[in-house]
Amino acid sequence: GAVVSQHPSWVICKSGTSVKIECRSLDFQATTMFWYRQFPKQSLMLMATSNEGSKATYEQGVEKDKFLINHASLTLSTLTVTSAHPEDSSFYICSADLNTEAFFGQGTRLTVV
Amino acid sequence: DAKTTQPPSMDCAEGRAANLPCNHSTISGNEYVYWYRQIHSQGPQYIIHGLKNNETNEMASLIITEDRKSSTLILPHATLRDTAVYYCIVRVEYQGGKLIFGQGTELSVKP
């Protein structure tokens, strides 16, 4: 199947700093990618839809100025968590569609200390 | 909000069939039933999807009731590696459709 890769797999950062997470579709092009967040023992929550060449669409309650999304090419979307705080510590997952199937990255574990 | 409901947890003996139910009573005519699973601390993995006919692939079988208000995912011979959270999702089958995850079923396969 198709491969979606995230980098880094895990990151620890200091409170107040910014962290960038990359999501790449390795063997297909994706005009749309999706970003999810998952807290421990909870389900995945959709944060935003990343659109190549245009602005991302954010779900209700997600701060667009805090979670910056850039989709500059057909194979790369980035999520930047700005001014991170401990409550932003979570598992961040991206996905991209190929035909009718969604392929997910392996996730990025963010810990803000 | 998710349009599906699933039991929060289930146990299954290794080597036996695991039958995971899902209710989707408000499913629309153009929505498919998708199943994904998530092994701890990994991204979700696609299993199978269908519209109204039963489907089978190398991983599982999907049985959808005639009224399409519920479905069952069947893992014919569960192994310990099938221990995961299984998500049932309804979605229009077109490229770019977002997935809304419910709480899923935590399946524990026991030796």
Short mmCIF file of N, CA and C in Angstrom, two decimals, chain A residues 7 10 13 20 50 62 68 87 94-95:
data_model
loop_
_atom_site.label_atom_id
_atom_site.label_comp_id
_atom_site.label_asym_id
_atom_site.label_seq_id
_atom_site.Cartn_x
_atom_site.Cartn_y
_atom_site.Cartn_z
N HIS A 7 7.74 13.00 10.38
CA HIS A 7 9.03 13.25 11.02
C HIS A 7 8.94 14.51 11.87
N TRP A 10 9.16 11.38 17.50
CA TRP A 10 8.91 11.94 18.82
C TRP A 10 9.79 13.17 19.00
N CYS A 13 10.16 19.36 23.67
CA CYS A 13 10.54 20.76 23.54
C CYS A 13 10.21 21.52 24.81
N LYS A 20 7.95 21.93 14.61
CA LYS A 20 7.41 21.63 13.29
C LYS A 20 7.38 20.12 13.07
N SER A 50 -5.54 19.99 5.36
CA SER A 50 -4.46 20.73 4.70
C SER A 50 -4.65 20.64 3.19
N VAL A 62 -10.26 24.59 17.09
CA VAL A 62 -8.81 24.47 16.88
C VAL A 62 -8.27 25.85 16.48
N LEU A 68 -0.12 26.05 12.95
CA LEU A 68 0.08 26.54 11.60
C LEU A 68 0.30 25.38 10.65
N GLU A 87 0.05 21.51 27.85
CA GLU A 87 -1.25 20.96 27.44
C GLU A 87 -1.30 20.61 25.95
N CYS A 94 -0.95 12.36 10.87
CA CYS A 94 -1.44 12.89 9.60
C CYS A 94 -1.93 11.75 8.72
N SER A 95 -2.75 12.09 7.74
CA SER A 95 -3.19 11.09 6.78
C SER A 95 -3.35 11.73 5.42
#
